[in-house]
mmCIF file of C-alpha atoms in Angstrom:
data_model
loop_
_atom_site.group_PDB
_atom_site.id
_atom_site.type_symbol
_atom_site.label_atom_id
_atom_site.label_comp_id
_atom_site.label_asym_id
_atom_site.label_seq_id
_atom_site.Cartn_x
_atom_site.Cartn_y
_atom_site.Cartn_z
ATOM 1 C CA MET B 28 16.296 12.126 0.654
ATOM 2 C CA ASN B 29 15.966 14.185 -2.522
ATOM 3 C CA LYS B 30 13.855 17.238 -1.625
ATOM 4 C CA ASN B 31 11.937 16.837 -4.877
ATOM 5 C CA LEU B 32 10.674 13.434 -3.786
ATOM 6 C CA THR B 33 7.521 13.044 -1.696
ATOM 7 C CA PRO B 34 7.724 10.063 0.702
ATOM 8 C CA ALA B 35 4.757 7.727 0.260
ATOM 9 C CA ALA B 36 3.625 4.238 1.240
ATOM 10 C CA THR B 37 1.203 1.754 -0.240
ATOM 11 C CA VAL B 38 0.100 -1.722 0.766
ATOM 12 C CA LEU B 39 -0.919 -4.889 -1.033
ATOM 13 C CA VAL B 40 -3.717 -6.070 1.260
ATOM 14 C CA LEU B 41 -3.842 -9.837 0.688
ATOM 15 C CA ARG B 42 -6.278 -12.656 1.413
ATOM 16 C CA ASP B 43 -6.487 -16.332 0.483
ATOM 17 C CA SER B 44 -9.190 -17.721 -1.801
ATOM 18 C CA LYS B 45 -9.920 -20.926 -3.713
ATOM 19 C CA GLU B 46 -8.125 -19.383 -6.696
ATOM 20 C CA GLY B 47 -5.050 -18.535 -4.605
ATOM 21 C CA ILE B 48 -3.871 -15.216 -3.206
ATOM 22 C CA GLU B 49 -6.114 -12.246 -3.931
ATOM 23 C CA VAL B 50 -5.075 -8.596 -3.647
ATOM 24 C CA LEU B 51 -7.203 -5.526 -3.078
ATOM 25 C CA MET B 52 -6.879 -3.052 -5.947
ATOM 26 C CA VAL B 53 -8.432 0.397 -6.157
ATOM 27 C CA LYS B 54 -9.128 2.747 -9.050
ATOM 28 C CA ARG B 55 -8.010 6.345 -8.652
ATOM 29 C CA SER B 56 -10.344 9.143 -9.703
ATOM 30 C CA LYS B 57 -9.474 11.436 -12.606
ATOM 31 C CA LYS B 58 -8.428 14.251 -10.272
ATOM 32 C CA SER B 59 -5.782 12.273 -8.371
ATOM 33 C CA PRO B 60 -2.056 12.212 -9.335
ATOM 34 C CA PHE B 61 -2.633 8.702 -10.741
ATOM 35 C CA GLY B 62 -5.977 9.351 -12.402
ATOM 36 C CA ASN B 63 -7.974 6.315 -13.630
ATOM 37 C CA LEU B 64 -5.170 3.907 -12.733
ATOM 38 C CA TYR B 65 -5.617 0.744 -10.691
ATOM 39 C CA VAL B 66 -3.245 0.832 -7.744
ATOM 40 C CA PHE B 67 -3.083 -0.279 -4.098
ATOM 41 C CA PRO B 68 -4.370 1.757 -1.129
ATOM 42 C CA GLY B 69 -1.811 4.315 0.016
ATOM 43 C CA GLY B 70 -0.592 7.868 -0.059
ATOM 44 C CA LYS B 71 2.011 10.317 1.166
ATOM 45 C CA ILE B 72 3.554 10.232 4.631
ATOM 46 C CA ASP B 73 2.206 12.795 7.109
ATOM 47 C CA GLU B 74 4.084 14.279 10.055
ATOM 48 C CA ALA B 75 1.641 12.573 12.444
ATOM 49 C CA ASP B 76 2.765 9.178 11.119
ATOM 50 C CA PHE B 77 6.066 9.724 12.956
ATOM 51 C CA ASN B 78 4.342 10.160 16.354
ATOM 52 C CA ASN B 79 6.330 7.988 18.783
ATOM 53 C CA ASN B 80 3.252 7.585 20.984
ATOM 54 C CA LEU B 81 1.882 5.281 18.308
ATOM 55 C CA LYS B 82 4.475 2.686 19.272
ATOM 56 C CA SER B 83 2.663 2.009 22.538
ATOM 57 C CA ARG B 84 -0.347 1.066 20.431
ATOM 58 C CA CYS B 85 1.502 -1.471 18.288
ATOM 59 C CA HIS B 86 2.174 -5.174 18.651
ATOM 60 C CA ASN B 87 5.204 -6.799 17.009
ATOM 61 C CA ASN B 88 6.956 -3.626 15.953
ATOM 62 C CA SER B 89 10.507 -4.540 14.952
ATOM 63 C CA PHE B 90 10.959 -1.743 12.421
ATOM 64 C CA ASP B 91 13.192 1.317 12.322
ATOM 65 C CA ASP B 92 11.511 4.713 12.729
ATOM 66 C CA ILE B 93 11.301 5.503 9.005
ATOM 67 C CA THR B 94 9.812 2.134 8.094
ATOM 68 C CA PHE B 95 7.455 2.376 11.056
ATOM 69 C CA ALA B 96 6.135 5.750 9.851
ATOM 70 C CA ASN B 97 5.650 4.323 6.356
ATOM 71 C CA ILE B 98 3.618 1.423 7.740
ATOM 72 C CA ILE B 99 1.490 3.777 9.848
ATOM 73 C CA ALA B 100 0.822 5.858 6.720
ATOM 74 C CA ALA B 101 -0.188 2.733 4.795
ATOM 75 C CA ILE B 102 -2.575 1.698 7.592
ATOM 76 C CA ARG B 103 -4.058 5.186 7.861
ATOM 77 C CA GLU B 104 -4.541 5.554 4.117
ATOM 78 C CA THR B 105 -6.127 2.095 3.858
ATOM 79 C CA PHE B 106 -8.696 3.059 6.497
ATOM 80 C CA GLU B 107 -9.334 6.435 4.862
ATOM 81 C CA GLU B 108 -9.673 5.061 1.345
ATOM 82 C CA VAL B 109 -11.360 1.671 1.690
ATOM 83 C CA GLY B 110 -12.539 1.527 5.320
ATOM 84 C CA ILE B 111 -10.277 -1.356 6.338
ATOM 85 C CA LEU B 112 -8.629 -0.853 9.740
ATOM 86 C CA LEU B 113 -5.720 -3.254 10.152
ATOM 87 C CA ALA B 114 -6.079 -3.381 13.935
ATOM 88 C CA THR B 115 -6.482 -5.849 16.800
ATOM 89 C CA ASP B 116 -7.670 -5.804 20.382
ATOM 90 C CA GLU B 117 -5.284 -5.956 23.332
ATOM 91 C CA ASN B 118 -5.060 -9.752 23.025
ATOM 92 C CA GLY B 119 -4.125 -9.631 19.363
ATOM 93 C CA ASP B 120 -7.505 -10.759 18.013
ATOM 94 C CA ASP B 121 -8.597 -9.105 14.764
ATOM 95 C CA PHE B 122 -10.746 -6.006 15.065
ATOM 96 C CA LYS B 123 -14.178 -6.628 13.540
ATOM 97 C CA ILE B 124 -16.710 -4.296 11.955
ATOM 98 C CA ASN B 125 -20.247 -5.076 13.140
ATOM 99 C CA SER B 126 -23.648 -3.447 13.543
ATOM 100 C CA LEU B 127 -22.645 -2.014 16.929
ATOM 101 C CA ASN B 128 -19.582 -0.108 15.728
ATOM 102 C CA GLU B 129 -20.139 0.385 11.982
ATOM 103 C CA GLU B 130 -21.602 3.889 12.253
ATOM 104 C CA ARG B 131 -19.008 5.009 14.791
ATOM 105 C CA PHE B 132 -16.087 3.909 12.641
ATOM 106 C CA SER B 133 -17.660 5.458 9.578
ATOM 107 C CA LEU B 134 -17.591 8.776 11.430
ATOM 108 C CA TYR B 135 -13.978 8.165 12.484
ATOM 109 C CA ARG B 136 -13.088 7.655 8.864
ATOM 110 C CA LYS B 137 -14.723 10.924 7.814
ATOM 111 C CA ASP B 138 -12.987 12.803 10.634
ATOM 112 C CA LEU B 139 -9.657 11.285 9.664
ATOM 113 C CA LEU B 140 -10.132 12.480 6.100
ATOM 114 C CA LYS B 141 -10.890 15.974 7.435
ATOM 115 C CA ASN B 142 -7.793 15.860 9.687
ATOM 116 C CA THR B 143 -9.907 16.481 12.788
ATOM 117 C CA ILE B 144 -8.771 13.231 14.383
ATOM 118 C CA SER B 145 -5.642 11.081 14.201
ATOM 119 C CA ILE B 146 -5.152 7.350 13.886
ATOM 120 C CA LEU B 147 -3.704 7.443 17.424
ATOM 121 C CA ASP B 148 -6.900 9.067 18.730
ATOM 122 C CA ILE B 149 -8.970 6.270 17.197
ATOM 123 C CA LEU B 150 -6.775 3.543 18.679
ATOM 124 C CA GLU B 151 -6.876 5.112 22.137
ATOM 125 C CA ASN B 152 -10.622 5.794 22.039
ATOM 126 C CA GLU B 153 -11.383 2.194 21.072
ATOM 127 C CA ASP B 154 -8.549 0.496 22.999
ATOM 128 C CA LEU B 155 -7.193 -0.978 19.772
ATOM 129 C CA TYR B 156 -3.675 -1.901 18.683
ATOM 130 C CA LEU B 157 -1.881 -2.243 15.366
ATOM 131 C CA ASP B 158 -0.357 -5.683 14.870
ATOM 132 C CA LEU B 159 2.554 -5.189 12.496
ATOM 133 C CA SER B 160 3.563 -8.862 12.358
ATOM 134 C CA SER B 161 2.184 -9.403 8.849
ATOM 135 C CA PHE B 162 3.651 -6.214 7.384
ATOM 136 C CA ARG B 163 6.651 -6.755 5.162
ATOM 137 C CA GLN B 164 8.204 -4.477 2.578
ATOM 138 C CA LEU B 165 8.208 -5.794 -0.973
ATOM 139 C CA SER B 166 9.932 -2.969 -2.833
ATOM 140 C CA ASN B 167 10.823 0.717 -3.052
ATOM 141 C CA TRP B 168 10.072 2.621 -6.262
ATOM 142 C CA ILE B 169 11.083 6.168 -7.170
ATOM 143 C CA THR B 170 9.193 8.163 -9.782
ATOM 144 C CA PRO B 171 11.292 8.760 -12.944
ATOM 145 C CA GLU B 172 13.059 12.119 -13.221
ATOM 146 C CA LEU B 173 11.010 13.198 -16.234
ATOM 147 C CA GLU B 174 7.818 13.443 -14.109
ATOM 148 C CA LYS B 175 6.843 16.753 -12.474
ATOM 149 C CA ARG B 176 5.427 15.117 -9.318
ATOM 150 C CA ARG B 177 7.828 12.563 -7.933
ATOM 151 C CA PHE B 178 7.361 10.053 -5.118
ATOM 152 C CA ASP B 179 9.625 7.780 -3.120
ATOM 153 C CA THR B 180 7.179 4.968 -2.436
ATOM 154 C CA ARG B 181 7.573 1.886 -0.284
ATOM 155 C CA PHE B 182 5.349 -1.065 -1.168
ATOM 156 C CA PHE B 183 4.265 -3.359 1.669
ATOM 157 C CA ALA B 184 2.286 -6.588 1.925
ATOM 158 C CA ALA B 185 -0.151 -7.265 4.779
ATOM 159 C CA GLU B 186 -2.859 -9.787 5.555
ATOM 160 C CA MET B 187 -6.509 -8.763 5.359
ATOM 161 C CA PRO B 188 -8.272 -9.187 8.726
ATOM 162 C CA LYS B 189 -11.432 -11.283 8.721
ATOM 163 C CA ASP B 190 -14.927 -9.825 8.987
ATOM 164 C CA GLN B 191 -14.161 -6.367 7.668
ATOM 165 C CA PRO B 192 -16.035 -4.914 4.692
ATOM 166 C CA THR B 193 -14.359 -2.981 1.875
ATOM 167 C CA LEU B 194 -15.881 0.347 0.853
ATOM 168 C CA HIS B 195 -13.950 2.753 -1.368
ATOM 169 C CA ASP B 196 -14.414 6.423 -0.511
ATOM 170 C CA GLY B 197 -16.074 7.489 -3.795
ATOM 171 C CA ASN B 198 -13.888 10.593 -3.858
ATOM 172 C CA GLU B 199 -10.234 9.742 -4.489
ATOM 173 C CA LEU B 200 -11.282 6.205 -5.434
ATOM 174 C CA THR B 201 -14.038 5.264 -7.858
ATOM 175 C CA ASN B 202 -13.790 1.458 -7.697
ATOM 176 C CA SER B 203 -12.249 -1.376 -5.716
ATOM 177 C CA LEU B 204 -11.985 -5.094 -6.339
ATOM 178 C CA TRP B 205 -10.432 -8.274 -5.014
ATOM 179 C CA ILE B 206 -8.510 -10.045 -7.752
ATOM 180 C CA THR B 207 -5.725 -12.577 -8.155
ATOM 181 C CA PRO B 208 -2.474 -10.896 -9.234
ATOM 182 C CA LYS B 209 -2.260 -12.978 -12.418
ATOM 183 C CA GLU B 210 -5.817 -12.023 -13.395
ATOM 184 C CA ALA B 211 -5.009 -8.349 -12.731
ATOM 185 C CA ILE B 212 -1.975 -8.540 -15.031
ATOM 186 C CA LYS B 213 -4.093 -10.297 -17.671
ATOM 187 C CA LYS B 214 -6.716 -7.530 -17.529
ATOM 188 C CA ALA B 215 -3.985 -4.907 -17.831
ATOM 189 C CA TRP B 216 -2.536 -6.601 -20.911
ATOM 190 C CA ASN B 217 -6.033 -6.803 -22.429
ATOM 191 C CA GLY B 218 -6.620 -3.109 -21.797
ATOM 192 C CA GLU B 219 -9.484 -3.723 -19.356
ATOM 193 C CA ILE B 220 -7.713 -1.895 -16.554
ATOM 194 C CA LYS B 221 -4.835 0.609 -16.527
ATOM 195 C CA MET B 222 -1.800 0.290 -14.304
ATOM 196 C CA ILE B 223 1.769 1.524 -14.246
ATOM 197 C CA LEU B 224 5.016 -0.414 -14.014
ATOM 198 C CA PRO B 225 5.517 -0.378 -10.206
ATOM 199 C CA THR B 226 2.017 -1.807 -9.745
ATOM 200 C CA SER B 227 2.480 -4.643 -12.226
ATOM 201 C CA LYS B 228 5.971 -5.483 -10.951
ATOM 202 C CA ASN B 229 4.751 -5.743 -7.359
ATOM 203 C CA LEU B 230 1.893 -7.969 -8.479
ATOM 204 C CA GLU B 231 4.443 -10.214 -10.186
ATOM 205 C CA GLN B 232 6.319 -10.559 -6.885
ATOM 206 C CA THR B 233 3.374 -12.541 -5.507
ATOM 207 C CA PHE B 234 3.194 -15.088 -8.352
ATOM 208 C CA ASP B 235 5.354 -17.799 -6.791
ATOM 209 C CA PHE B 236 3.411 -18.084 -3.527
ATOM 210 C CA ASN B 237 0.435 -20.301 -2.763
ATOM 211 C CA SER B 238 -0.807 -18.451 0.318
ATOM 212 C CA THR B 239 -0.569 -15.118 2.072
ATOM 213 C CA ASN B 240 1.289 -16.715 4.972
ATOM 214 C CA GLU B 241 3.853 -18.244 2.614
ATOM 215 C CA LEU B 242 4.507 -14.890 0.965
ATOM 216 C CA ILE B 243 4.826 -12.983 4.234
ATOM 217 C CA SER B 244 7.082 -15.659 5.731
ATOM 218 C CA PHE B 245 9.389 -15.383 2.742
ATOM 219 C CA TYR B 246 9.725 -11.613 3.028
ATOM 220 C CA LYS B 247 10.254 -11.877 6.786
ATOM 221 C CA SER B 248 13.434 -13.780 5.968
ATOM 222 C CA LYS B 249 14.725 -10.951 3.768
ATOM 223 C CA GLY B 250 16.631 -8.116 5.391
ATOM 224 C CA SER B 251 15.724 -4.523 4.605
ATOM 225 C CA SER B 252 19.177 -4.059 3.071
ATOM 226 C CA GLU B 253 18.169 -6.523 0.335
ATOM 227 C CA ILE B 254 15.454 -4.140 -0.891
ATOM 228 C CA LYS B 255 17.061 -1.632 -3.226
ATOM 229 C CA SER B 256 15.417 1.515 -4.550
ATOM 230 C CA ILE B 257 14.187 1.169 -8.117
ATOM 231 C CA LEU B 258 14.420 4.270 -10.300
ATOM 232 C CA PRO B 259 13.143 3.616 -13.842
ATOM 233 C CA LYS B 260 14.764 5.621 -16.628
ATOM 234 C CA PHE B 261 12.977 6.701 -19.786
ATOM 235 C CA LYS B 262 14.086 8.566 -22.894
ATOM 236 C CA LYS B 263 13.198 8.835 -26.550
ATOM 237 C CA VAL B 264 15.236 6.724 -28.946
ATOM 238 C CA ASP B 265 14.554 7.328 -32.640
ATOM 239 C CA GLY B 266 11.309 9.076 -31.742
ATOM 240 C CA LYS B 267 10.028 6.280 -29.471
ATOM 241 C CA TRP B 268 10.059 6.080 -25.691
ATOM 242 C CA GLU B 269 12.259 3.380 -24.207
ATOM 243 C CA GLY B 270 12.754 2.469 -20.578
ATOM 244 C CA ARG B 271 15.335 0.728 -18.397
ATOM 245 C CA LEU B 272 15.277 -0.691 -14.878
ATOM 246 C CA PRO B 273 18.362 -0.973 -12.629
ATOM 247 C CA ASP B 274 18.922 -4.648 -13.511
ATOM 248 C CA ASP B 275 18.653 -4.032 -17.257
ATOM 249 C CA GLU B 276 21.758 -4.010 -19.412
ATOM 250 C CA GLY B 277 22.921 -0.473 -20.181
ATOM 251 C CA TYR B 278 20.931 1.118 -17.353
ATOM 252 C CA GLU B 279 23.787 3.245 -16.020
ATOM 253 C CA ASP B 280 24.471 4.841 -19.385
ATOM 254 C CA PHE B 281 20.829 5.184 -20.415
#
């Protein structure tokens, strides 16, 4: 991997509604690398995300080590940022937030943010497991070369467990909302929310599906080799910025 690229992972947490698939979107604070943009929960990969001991706390792990670490990072960041823990009990039933454990898991979340506890510690303390069966990679985007801070980011889709609240951290994130992908794109076009190209393109990948299960089933049928890295290119042409994606005509010479 290019040493100038920071590995990162993000996840489109999905749920079904009367209007169709909804996705959880979060607004980054001004001080983050993607200030004031609407994105998906996620962040950079930490060394602890590669801990092989985590595999004993996972159901349905069929992923290579790199993909596995990316998924762990996406799960960890989602818990840190919006309080959603994509976990199950030993039998595979969804973990639920309730009045008996809400305060305890709120403290776990704070400790995780302070790096005084790991996601593995939480799983072992609570006898929980990560069910990776609904995780599927949608895409892989690389930050354009003209940017100072560059990321190699994998985008995943996963199903939202039932009976878990969503609470953005108020620090890195200043807002969160459930929205249909088409409505999110509409709001972006209208200038109501700000998003960048990888976000909008991943939203568009959900358009043709009627349910979360249908979308995840489709991407289960795709091999990882079918997901190619996307490196957008930008340059000024006659004083105006123009961009190209790998499938665009003239990309290689742009």
